[in-house]
Tab-separated table of C-alpha atoms in Angstrom:
chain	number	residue	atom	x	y	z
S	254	UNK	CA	145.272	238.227	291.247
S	255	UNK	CA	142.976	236.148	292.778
S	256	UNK	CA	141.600	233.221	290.973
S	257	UNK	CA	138.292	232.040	292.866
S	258	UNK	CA	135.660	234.162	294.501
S	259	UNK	CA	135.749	233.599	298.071
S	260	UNK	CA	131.777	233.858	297.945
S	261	UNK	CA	130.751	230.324	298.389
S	262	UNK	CA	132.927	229.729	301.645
S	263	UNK	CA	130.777	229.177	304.487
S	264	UNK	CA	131.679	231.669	307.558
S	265	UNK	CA	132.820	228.839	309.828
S	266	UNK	CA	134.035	225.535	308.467
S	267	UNK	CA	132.187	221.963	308.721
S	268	UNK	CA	133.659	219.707	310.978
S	269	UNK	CA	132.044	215.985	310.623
S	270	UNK	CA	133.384	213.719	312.933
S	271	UNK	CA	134.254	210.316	313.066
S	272	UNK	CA	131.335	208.665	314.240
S	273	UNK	CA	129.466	210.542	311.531
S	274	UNK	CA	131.249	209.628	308.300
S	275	UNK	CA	131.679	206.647	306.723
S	276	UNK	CA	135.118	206.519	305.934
S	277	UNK	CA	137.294	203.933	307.633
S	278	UNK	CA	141.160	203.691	307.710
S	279	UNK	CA	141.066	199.527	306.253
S	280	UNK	CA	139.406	201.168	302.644
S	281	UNK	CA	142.756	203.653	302.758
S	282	UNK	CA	145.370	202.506	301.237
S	283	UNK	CA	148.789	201.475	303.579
S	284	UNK	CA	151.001	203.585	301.751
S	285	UNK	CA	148.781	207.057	302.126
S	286	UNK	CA	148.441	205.843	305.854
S	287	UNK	CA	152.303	206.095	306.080
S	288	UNK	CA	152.851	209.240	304.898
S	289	UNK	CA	149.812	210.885	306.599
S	290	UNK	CA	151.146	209.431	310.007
S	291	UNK	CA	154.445	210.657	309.516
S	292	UNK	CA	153.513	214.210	308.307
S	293	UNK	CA	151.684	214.120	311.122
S	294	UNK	CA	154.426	212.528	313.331
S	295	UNK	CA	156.739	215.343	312.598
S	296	UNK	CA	154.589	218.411	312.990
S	297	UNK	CA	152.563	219.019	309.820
S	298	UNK	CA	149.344	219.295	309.093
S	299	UNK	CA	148.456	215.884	306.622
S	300	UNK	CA	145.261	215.183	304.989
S	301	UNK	CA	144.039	212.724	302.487
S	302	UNK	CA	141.783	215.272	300.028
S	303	UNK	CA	140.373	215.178	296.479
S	304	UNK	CA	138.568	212.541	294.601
S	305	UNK	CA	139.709	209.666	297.712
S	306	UNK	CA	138.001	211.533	300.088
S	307	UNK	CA	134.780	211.542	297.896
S	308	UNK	CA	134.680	208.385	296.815
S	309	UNK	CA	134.945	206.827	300.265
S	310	UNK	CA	132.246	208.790	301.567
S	311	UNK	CA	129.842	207.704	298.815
S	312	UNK	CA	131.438	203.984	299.376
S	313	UNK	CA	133.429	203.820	296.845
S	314	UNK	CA	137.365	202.412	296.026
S	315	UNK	CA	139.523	205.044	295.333
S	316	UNK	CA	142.781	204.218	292.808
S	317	UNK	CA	144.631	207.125	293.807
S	318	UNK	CA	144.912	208.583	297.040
S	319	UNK	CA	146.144	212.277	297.306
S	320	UNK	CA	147.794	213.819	300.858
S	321	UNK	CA	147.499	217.827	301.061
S	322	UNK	CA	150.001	218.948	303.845
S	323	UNK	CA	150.957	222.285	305.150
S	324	UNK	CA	154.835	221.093	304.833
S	325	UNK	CA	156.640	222.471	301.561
S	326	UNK	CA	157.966	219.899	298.708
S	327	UNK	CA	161.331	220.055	299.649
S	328	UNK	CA	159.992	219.354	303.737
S	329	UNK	CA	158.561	216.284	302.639
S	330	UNK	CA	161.446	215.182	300.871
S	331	UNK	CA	163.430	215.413	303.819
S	332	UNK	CA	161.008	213.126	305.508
S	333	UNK	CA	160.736	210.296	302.908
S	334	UNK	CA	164.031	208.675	301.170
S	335	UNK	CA	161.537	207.047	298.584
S	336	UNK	CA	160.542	211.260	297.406
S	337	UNK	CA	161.079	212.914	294.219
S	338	UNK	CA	159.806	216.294	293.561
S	339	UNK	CA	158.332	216.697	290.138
S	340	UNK	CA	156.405	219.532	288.227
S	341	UNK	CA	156.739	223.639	287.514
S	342	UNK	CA	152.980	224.824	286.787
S	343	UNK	CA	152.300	222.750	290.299
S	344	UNK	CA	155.304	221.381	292.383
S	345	UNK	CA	154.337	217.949	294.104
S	346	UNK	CA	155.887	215.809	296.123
S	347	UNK	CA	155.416	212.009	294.722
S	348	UNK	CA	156.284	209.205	297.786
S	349	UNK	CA	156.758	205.985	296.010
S	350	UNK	CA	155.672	202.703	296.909
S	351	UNK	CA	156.766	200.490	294.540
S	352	UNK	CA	154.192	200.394	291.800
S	353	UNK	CA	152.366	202.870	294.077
S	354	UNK	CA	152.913	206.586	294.180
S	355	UNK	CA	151.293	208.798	296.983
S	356	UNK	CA	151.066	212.267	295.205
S	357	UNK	CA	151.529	215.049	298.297
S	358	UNK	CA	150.766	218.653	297.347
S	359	UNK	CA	151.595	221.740	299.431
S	360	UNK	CA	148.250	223.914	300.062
S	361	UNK	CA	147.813	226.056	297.785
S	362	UNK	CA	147.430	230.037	298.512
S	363	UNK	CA	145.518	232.946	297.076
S	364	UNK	CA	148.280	234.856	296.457
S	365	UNK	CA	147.307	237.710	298.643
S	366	UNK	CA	149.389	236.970	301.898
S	367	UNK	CA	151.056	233.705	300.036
S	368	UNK	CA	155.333	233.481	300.298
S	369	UNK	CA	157.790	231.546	299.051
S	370	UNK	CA	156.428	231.045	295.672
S	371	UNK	CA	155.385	232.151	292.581
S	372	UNK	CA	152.501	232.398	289.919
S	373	UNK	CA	152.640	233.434	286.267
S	374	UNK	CA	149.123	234.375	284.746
S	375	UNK	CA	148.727	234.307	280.615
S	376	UNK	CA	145.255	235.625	279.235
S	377	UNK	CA	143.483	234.309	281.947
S	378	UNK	CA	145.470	231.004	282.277
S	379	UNK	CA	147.703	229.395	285.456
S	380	UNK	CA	150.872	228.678	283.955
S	381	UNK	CA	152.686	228.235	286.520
S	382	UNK	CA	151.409	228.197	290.502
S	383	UNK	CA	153.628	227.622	293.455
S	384	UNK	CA	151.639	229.934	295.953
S	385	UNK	CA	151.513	228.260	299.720
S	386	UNK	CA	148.700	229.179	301.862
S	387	UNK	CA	146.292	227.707	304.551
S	388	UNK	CA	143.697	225.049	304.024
S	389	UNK	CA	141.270	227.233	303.811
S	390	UNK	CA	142.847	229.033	301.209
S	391	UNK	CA	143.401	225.701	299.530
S	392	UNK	CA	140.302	224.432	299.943
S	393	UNK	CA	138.402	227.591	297.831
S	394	UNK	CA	141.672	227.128	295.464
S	395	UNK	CA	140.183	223.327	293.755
S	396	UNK	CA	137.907	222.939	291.484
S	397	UNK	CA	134.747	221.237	292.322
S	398	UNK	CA	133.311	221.278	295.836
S	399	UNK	CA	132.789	217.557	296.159
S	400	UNK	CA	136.655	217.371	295.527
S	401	UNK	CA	137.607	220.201	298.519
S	402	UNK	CA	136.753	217.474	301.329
S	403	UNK	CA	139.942	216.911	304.020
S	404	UNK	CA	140.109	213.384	305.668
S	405	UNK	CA	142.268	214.662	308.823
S	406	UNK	CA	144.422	212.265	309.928
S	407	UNK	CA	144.865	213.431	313.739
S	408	UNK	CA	141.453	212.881	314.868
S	409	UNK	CA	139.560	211.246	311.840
S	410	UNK	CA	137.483	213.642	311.051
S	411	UNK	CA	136.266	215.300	307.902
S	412	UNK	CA	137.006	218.887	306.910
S	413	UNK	CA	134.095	220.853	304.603
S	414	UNK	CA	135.219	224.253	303.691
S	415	UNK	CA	133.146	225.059	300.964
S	416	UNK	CA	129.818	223.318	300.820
S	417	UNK	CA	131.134	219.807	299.565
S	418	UNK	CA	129.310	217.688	302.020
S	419	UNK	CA	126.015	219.381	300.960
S	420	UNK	CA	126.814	218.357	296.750
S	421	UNK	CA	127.172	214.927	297.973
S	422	UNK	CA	124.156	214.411	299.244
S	423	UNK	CA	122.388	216.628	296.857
S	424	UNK	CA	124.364	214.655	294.090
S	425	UNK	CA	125.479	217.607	291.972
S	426	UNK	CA	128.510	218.992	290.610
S	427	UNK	CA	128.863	222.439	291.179
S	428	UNK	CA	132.421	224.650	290.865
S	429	UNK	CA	134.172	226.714	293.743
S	430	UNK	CA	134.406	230.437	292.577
S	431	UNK	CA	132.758	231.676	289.527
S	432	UNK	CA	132.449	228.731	286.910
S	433	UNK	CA	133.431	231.206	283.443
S	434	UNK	CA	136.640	232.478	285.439
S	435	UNK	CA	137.319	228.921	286.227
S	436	UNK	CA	136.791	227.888	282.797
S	437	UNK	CA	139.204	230.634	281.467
S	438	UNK	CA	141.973	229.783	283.680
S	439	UNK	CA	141.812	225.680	282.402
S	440	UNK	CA	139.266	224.847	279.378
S	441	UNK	CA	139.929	221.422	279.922
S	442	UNK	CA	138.267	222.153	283.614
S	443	UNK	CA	134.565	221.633	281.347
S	444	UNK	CA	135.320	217.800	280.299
S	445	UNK	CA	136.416	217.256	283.689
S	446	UNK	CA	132.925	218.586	285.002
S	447	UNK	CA	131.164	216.247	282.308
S	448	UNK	CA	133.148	213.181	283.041
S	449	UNK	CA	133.185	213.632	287.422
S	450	UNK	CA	129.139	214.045	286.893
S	451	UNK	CA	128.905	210.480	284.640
S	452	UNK	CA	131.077	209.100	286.842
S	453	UNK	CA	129.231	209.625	289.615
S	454	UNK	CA	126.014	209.577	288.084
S	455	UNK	CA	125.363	213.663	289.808
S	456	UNK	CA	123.855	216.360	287.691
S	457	UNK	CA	125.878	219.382	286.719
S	458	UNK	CA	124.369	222.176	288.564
S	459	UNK	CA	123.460	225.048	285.889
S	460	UNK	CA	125.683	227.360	286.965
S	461	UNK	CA	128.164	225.180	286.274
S	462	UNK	CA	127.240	224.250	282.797
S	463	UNK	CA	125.956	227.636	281.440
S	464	UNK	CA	129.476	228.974	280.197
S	465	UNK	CA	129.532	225.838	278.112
S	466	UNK	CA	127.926	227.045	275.005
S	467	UNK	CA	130.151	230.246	274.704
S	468	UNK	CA	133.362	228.737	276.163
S	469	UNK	CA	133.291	225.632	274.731
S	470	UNK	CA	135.499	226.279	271.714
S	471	UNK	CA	138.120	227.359	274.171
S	472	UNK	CA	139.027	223.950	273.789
S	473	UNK	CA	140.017	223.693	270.648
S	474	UNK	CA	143.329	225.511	271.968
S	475	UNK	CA	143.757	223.708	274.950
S	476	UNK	CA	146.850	220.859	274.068
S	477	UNK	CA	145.870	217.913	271.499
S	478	UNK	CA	148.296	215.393	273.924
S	479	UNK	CA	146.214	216.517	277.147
S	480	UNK	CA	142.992	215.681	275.649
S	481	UNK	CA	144.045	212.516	274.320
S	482	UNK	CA	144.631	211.776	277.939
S	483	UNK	CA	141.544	213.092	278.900
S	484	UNK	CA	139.335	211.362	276.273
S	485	UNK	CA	140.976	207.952	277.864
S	486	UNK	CA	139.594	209.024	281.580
S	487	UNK	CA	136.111	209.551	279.453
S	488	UNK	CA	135.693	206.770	277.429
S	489	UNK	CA	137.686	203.969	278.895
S	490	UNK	CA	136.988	204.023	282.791
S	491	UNK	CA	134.075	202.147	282.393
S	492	UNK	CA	131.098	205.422	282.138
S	493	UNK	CA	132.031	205.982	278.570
S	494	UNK	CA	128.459	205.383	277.210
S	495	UNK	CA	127.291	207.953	279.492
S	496	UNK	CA	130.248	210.686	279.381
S	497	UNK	CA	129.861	210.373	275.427
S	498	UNK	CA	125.935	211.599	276.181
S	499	UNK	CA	126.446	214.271	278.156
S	500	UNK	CA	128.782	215.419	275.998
S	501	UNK	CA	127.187	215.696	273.301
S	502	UNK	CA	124.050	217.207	275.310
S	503	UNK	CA	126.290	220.062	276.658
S	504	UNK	CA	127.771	220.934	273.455
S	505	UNK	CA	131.394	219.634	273.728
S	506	UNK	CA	131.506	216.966	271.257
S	507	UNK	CA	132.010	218.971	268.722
S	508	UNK	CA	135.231	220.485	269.939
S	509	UNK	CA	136.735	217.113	271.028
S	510	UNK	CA	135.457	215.055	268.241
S	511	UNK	CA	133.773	216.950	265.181
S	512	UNK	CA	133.808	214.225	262.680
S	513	UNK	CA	131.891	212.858	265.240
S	514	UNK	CA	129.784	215.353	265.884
S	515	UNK	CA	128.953	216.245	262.045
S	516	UNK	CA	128.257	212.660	260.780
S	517	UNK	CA	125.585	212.026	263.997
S	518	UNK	CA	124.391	215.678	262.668
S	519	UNK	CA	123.377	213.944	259.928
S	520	UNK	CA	120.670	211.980	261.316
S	521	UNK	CA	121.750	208.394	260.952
S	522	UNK	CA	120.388	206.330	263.126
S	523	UNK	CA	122.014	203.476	262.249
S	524	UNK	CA	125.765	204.967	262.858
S	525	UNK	CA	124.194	206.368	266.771
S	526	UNK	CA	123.455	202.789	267.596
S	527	UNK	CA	126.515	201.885	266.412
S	528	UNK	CA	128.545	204.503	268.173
S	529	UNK	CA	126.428	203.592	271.031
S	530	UNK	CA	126.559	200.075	271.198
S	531	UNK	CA	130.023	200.091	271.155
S	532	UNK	CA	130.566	202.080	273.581
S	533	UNK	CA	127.934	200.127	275.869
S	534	UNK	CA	130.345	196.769	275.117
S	535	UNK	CA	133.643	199.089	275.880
S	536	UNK	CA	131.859	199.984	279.884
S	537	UNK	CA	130.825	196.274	279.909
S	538	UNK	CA	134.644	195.217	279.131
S	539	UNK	CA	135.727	197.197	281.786
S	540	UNK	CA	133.340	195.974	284.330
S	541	UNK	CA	133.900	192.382	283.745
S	542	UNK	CA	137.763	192.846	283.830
S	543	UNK	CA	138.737	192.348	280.235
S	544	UNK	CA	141.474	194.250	278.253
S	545	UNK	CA	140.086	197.067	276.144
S	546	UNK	CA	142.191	199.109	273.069
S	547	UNK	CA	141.940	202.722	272.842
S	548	UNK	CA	142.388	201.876	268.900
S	549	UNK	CA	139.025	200.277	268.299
S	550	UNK	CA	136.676	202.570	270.373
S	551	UNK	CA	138.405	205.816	268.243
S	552	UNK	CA	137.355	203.796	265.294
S	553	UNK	CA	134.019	203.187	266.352
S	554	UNK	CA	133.730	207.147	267.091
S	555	UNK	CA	134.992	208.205	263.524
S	556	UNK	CA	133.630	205.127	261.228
S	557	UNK	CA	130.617	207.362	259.831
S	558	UNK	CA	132.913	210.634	258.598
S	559	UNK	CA	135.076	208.048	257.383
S	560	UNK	CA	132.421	205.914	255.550
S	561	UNK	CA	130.885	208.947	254.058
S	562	UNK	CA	134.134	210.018	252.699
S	563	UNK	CA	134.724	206.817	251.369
S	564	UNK	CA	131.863	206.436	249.412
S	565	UNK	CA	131.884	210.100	248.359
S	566	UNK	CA	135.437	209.255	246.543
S	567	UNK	CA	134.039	205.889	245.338
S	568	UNK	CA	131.397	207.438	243.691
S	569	UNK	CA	133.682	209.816	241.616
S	570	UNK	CA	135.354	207.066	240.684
S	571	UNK	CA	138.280	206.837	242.945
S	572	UNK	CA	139.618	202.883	243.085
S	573	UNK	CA	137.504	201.060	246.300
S	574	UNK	CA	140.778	200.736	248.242
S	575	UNK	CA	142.412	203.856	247.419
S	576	UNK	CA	139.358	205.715	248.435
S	577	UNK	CA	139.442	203.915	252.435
S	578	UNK	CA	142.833	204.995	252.474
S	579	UNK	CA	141.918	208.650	251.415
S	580	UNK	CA	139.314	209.231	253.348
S	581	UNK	CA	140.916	207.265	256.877
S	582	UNK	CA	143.922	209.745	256.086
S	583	UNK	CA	141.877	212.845	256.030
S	584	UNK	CA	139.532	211.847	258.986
S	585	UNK	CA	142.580	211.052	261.170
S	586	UNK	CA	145.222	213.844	260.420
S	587	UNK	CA	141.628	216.274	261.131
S	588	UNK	CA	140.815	214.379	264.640
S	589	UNK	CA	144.708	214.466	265.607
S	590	UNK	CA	144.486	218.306	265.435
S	591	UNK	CA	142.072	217.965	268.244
S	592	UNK	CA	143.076	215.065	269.825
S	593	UNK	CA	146.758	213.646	269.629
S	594	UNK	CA	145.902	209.701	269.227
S	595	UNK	CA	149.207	207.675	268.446
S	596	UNK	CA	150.194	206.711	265.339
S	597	UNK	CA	150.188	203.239	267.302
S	598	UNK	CA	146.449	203.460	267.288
S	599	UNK	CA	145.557	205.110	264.013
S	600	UNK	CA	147.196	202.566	262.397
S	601	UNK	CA	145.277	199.735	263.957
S	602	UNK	CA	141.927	202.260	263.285
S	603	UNK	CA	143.120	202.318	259.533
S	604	UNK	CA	143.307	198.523	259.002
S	605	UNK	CA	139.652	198.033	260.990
S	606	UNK	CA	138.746	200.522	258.460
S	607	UNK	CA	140.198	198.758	255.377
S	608	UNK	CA	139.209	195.538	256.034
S	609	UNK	CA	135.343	196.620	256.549
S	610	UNK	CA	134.696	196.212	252.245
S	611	UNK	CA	136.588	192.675	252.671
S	612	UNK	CA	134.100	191.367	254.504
S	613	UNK	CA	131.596	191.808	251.316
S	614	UNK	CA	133.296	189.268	249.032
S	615	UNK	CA	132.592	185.748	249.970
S	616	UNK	CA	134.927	183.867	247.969
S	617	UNK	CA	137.337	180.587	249.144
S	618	UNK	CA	140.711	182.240	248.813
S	619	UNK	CA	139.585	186.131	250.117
S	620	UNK	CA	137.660	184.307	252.542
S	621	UNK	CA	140.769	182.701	254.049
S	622	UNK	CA	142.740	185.532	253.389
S	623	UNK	CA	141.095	188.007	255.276
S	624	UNK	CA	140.551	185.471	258.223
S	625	UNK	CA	144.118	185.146	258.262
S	626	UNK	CA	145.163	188.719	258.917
S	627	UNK	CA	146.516	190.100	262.167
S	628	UNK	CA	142.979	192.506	262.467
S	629	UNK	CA	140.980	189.846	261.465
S	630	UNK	CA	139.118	189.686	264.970
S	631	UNK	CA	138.600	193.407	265.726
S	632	UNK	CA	137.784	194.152	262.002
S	633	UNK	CA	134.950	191.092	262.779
S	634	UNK	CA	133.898	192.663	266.170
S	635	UNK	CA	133.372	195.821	264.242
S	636	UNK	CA	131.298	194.085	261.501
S	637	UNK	CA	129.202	193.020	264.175
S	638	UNK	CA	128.397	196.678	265.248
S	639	UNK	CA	127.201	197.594	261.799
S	640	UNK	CA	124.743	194.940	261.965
S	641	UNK	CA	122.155	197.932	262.417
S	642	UNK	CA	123.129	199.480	259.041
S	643	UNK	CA	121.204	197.017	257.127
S	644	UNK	CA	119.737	193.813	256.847
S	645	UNK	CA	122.733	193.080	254.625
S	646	UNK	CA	125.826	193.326	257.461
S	647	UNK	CA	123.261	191.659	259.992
S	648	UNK	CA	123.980	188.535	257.613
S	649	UNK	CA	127.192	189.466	256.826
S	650	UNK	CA	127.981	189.463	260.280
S	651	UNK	CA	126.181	185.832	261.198
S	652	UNK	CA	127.447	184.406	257.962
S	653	UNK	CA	131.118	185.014	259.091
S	654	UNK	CA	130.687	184.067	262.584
S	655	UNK	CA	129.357	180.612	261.422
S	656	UNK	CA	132.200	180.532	259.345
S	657	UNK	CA	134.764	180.647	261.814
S	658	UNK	CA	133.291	177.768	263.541
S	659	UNK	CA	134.179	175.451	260.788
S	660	UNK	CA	136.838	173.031	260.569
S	661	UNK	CA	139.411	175.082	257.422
S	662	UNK	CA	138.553	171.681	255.388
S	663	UNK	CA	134.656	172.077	255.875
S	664	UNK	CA	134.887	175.374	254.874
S	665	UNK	CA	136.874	175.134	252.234
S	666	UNK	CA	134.209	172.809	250.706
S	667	UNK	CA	131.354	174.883	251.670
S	668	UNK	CA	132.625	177.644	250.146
S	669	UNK	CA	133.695	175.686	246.422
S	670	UNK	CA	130.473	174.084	246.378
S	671	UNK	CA	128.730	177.206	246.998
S	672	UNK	CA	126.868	175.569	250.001
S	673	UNK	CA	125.596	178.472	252.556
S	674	UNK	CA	127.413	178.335	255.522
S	675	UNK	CA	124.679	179.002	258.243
S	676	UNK	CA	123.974	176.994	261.850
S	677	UNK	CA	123.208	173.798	259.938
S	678	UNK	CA	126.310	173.447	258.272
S	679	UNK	CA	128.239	174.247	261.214
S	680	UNK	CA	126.070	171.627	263.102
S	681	UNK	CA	126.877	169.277	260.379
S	682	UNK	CA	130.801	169.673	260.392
S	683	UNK	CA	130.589	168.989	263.942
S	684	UNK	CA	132.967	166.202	264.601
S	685	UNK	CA	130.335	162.753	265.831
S	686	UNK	CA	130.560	161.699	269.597
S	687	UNK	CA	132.159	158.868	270.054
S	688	UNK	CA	130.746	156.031	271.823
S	689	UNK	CA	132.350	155.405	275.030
S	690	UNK	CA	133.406	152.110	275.946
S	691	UNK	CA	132.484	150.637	279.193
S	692	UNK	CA	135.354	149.307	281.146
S	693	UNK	CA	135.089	145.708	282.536
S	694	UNK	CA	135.365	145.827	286.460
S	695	UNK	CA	138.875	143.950	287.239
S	696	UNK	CA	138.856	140.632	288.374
S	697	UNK	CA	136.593	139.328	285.976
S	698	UNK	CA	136.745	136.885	283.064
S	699	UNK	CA	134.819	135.922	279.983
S	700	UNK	CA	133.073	133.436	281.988
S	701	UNK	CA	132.295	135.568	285.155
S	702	UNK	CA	128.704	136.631	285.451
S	703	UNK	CA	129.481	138.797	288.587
S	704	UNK	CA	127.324	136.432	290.952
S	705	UNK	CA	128.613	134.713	293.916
């Protein structure tokens, strides 16, 4: 069975040379050098290929950097003492270089004239896919066209098999083959077109995005653990503001996150900003450097099915606390069904959660209570996002970031002598400058007047 169309392969290959591509052996990594030159060295065919090649031709910095060969798994292994062979759907060669690892895959074949190999097809699905072919054959065999471009390490040039070159500079994502039979074979294939197209700020071509709407719940079977991982390359890789949008524009949302999707169903504007927003401070994290925690941005995504719940069970009478706890059970053990977060995380999620009602009673002990626990700062940073939810948490929100700018003692007064603790009183506690004393030059006396 073939699994692509061979309809969008050009009759004769694109051959861009050197002096007409950007990319430049200093912005490859030394460790992909190596094992390209001594592919090369001992007969094969090496290329670097994928999402390295793409990146450095829109000048970008690749993490990873992928090496398609023509040599078999157990060929490269005999070539590198640092190889260990790894995988059954796909068998890859991984060269390791200390933290780095240089992934090198066979190509792949059709399956029409492939040998030595084997593939195992379920409803549709690639199970397991250890075909060899030609580049060619590989080339139509990946995924996006944009990600079918071969650096060629013998004489520099680039390789364009199916049309990538053209995406590039039209800045669109389009599939290889016939996007719903691509779909079929890995559901998962859809958030990877959503998340390559904010990444790269391209446009999904609308062949490529029609077999969302009636594919789309195709996901729901595809493996709660894998989309966990995938949700990390959509959120937290610094486009997560703009994957969440397109998301939700194509129709996705709901199958990766439908608390999500149901509670911004409901129209509240306050909850989008806040979903929003924090996402927008999650991509700005990442660009300045700083750590982020999968933990927070999860509760950020499910706060308003959570806070509904909440005050649905309060409202029926249900004790304050017990009903957080209810309702962050329920929202989690529905979202892990979809997507396998941690117990690690949820927990952390869970406290945020708790800790939101705390916030509301302004009295000495609570106060120093809740300022006290291990959350205390991430439960504050997500105050801050609900500032939008009412004038109320916009004051909530200043009155305990003045608060944690007193000295304990100041505050401790403020607070039993029901003085507001605002700007003013923070100015006020504000330890005086001392007056600096000027040193006497040495050499000098009581007597001297410094004259000569």
């Amino acid at each position: 069975m073939n699994p692509v169309s061979r309809s969008d392969v050009p009759p004769v290959p694109r051959i861009v040379p050197r002096e007409q591509h950007s990319i430049s052996r200093k912005n490859i990594s030394k460790a992909a050098l190596r094992v390209l030159y001594r592919l090369n060295e001992a007969g094969f065919d090496a290329y670097l290929v994928g999402g390295a090649v793409r990146d450095l031709l829109l000048g970008g910095h690749p993490k990873d950097f992928d090496v398609a060969t023509n040599a078999t798994p157990e060929q490269v292994k005999g070539l590198f003492r640092n190889c260990r062979l790894i995988g059954r759907r796909f068998r890859l060669a991984h060269v390791v270089f200390g933290p780095e690892i240089i992934e090198v895959a066979t190509f792949r074949g059709t399956g029409e004239d492939g040998e030595g190999g084997d593939r195992h097809i379920v409803d549709g699905r690639i199970v397991r896919d250890n075909i060899w072919g030609s580049i060619e054959e590989d080339a139509i065999r990946r995924d996006f066209r944009v990600n079918a471009l071969y650096y060629d390490i013998s004489d520099f040039s680039v390789r364009d098999y199916v049309g990538g070159m053209q995406d590039l500079e039209d800045r669109s994502m389009r599939l290889i083959g016939d996007p719903e039979q691509r779909y079929r074979e890995d559901p998962v294939r859809m958030l990877r077109t959503v998340r390559l197209a904010a990444k790269l700020d391209f446009t999904i071509d609308p062949a490529a995005s029609a077999p969302f709407a009636s594919l789309g719940h195709l996901l729901t079977e595809a493996s709660p653990a894998r989309l966990f991982d995938e949700s990390l390359k959509l959120f937290l890789a610094g486009h997560g503001l703009k994957s969440f949008k397109m998301l939700e524009a194509c129709g996705l949302l709901k199958f990766m996150f439908p608390a999500t999707a149901r509670a911004l169903e409901r129209g509240d504007h306050a909850l989008r900003a806040l979903v929003e927003q924090g996402l927008s401070n999650t991509d700005a994290r990442i660009a300045a450097g700083k750590s982020v925690t999968p933990a927070f941005l999860y509760a950020v995504l499910l706060w308003g099915e959570v806070r509904d719940q909440a005050r649905g069970w309060i409202m029926q009478g249900v004790d304050d606390n017990d009903a957080w706890q209810r309702a962050a059970v329920h929202v989690v053990g529905e979202q892990c069904q979809r997507v396998a977060i941690p117990r690690r995380f949820t927990l952390t999620m869970e406290e945020i959660w708790a800790l939101q009602p705390r916030f509301e009673h302004i009295h000495r002990k609570r106060v120093f209570r809740l300022m006290s626990h291990p959350r205390f700062r991430a439960a504050f940073d997500f105050l801050l996002l609900r500032a939008h939810e009412s004038p109320r948490m916009r004051e909530l929100g200043e009155w305990w970031n003045h608060a944690q700018q007193l000295p304990p003692d100041m505050l401790a007064a403020a607070l039993g002598g029901g003085v507001p603790v605002s700007e003013a009183t923070v100015a006020a506690a504000a330890p005086a400058r001392k007056r600096r004393r000027r040193r006497k030059p040495a050499g000098r006396g009581k007597g001297d007047t410094g004259g000569t």
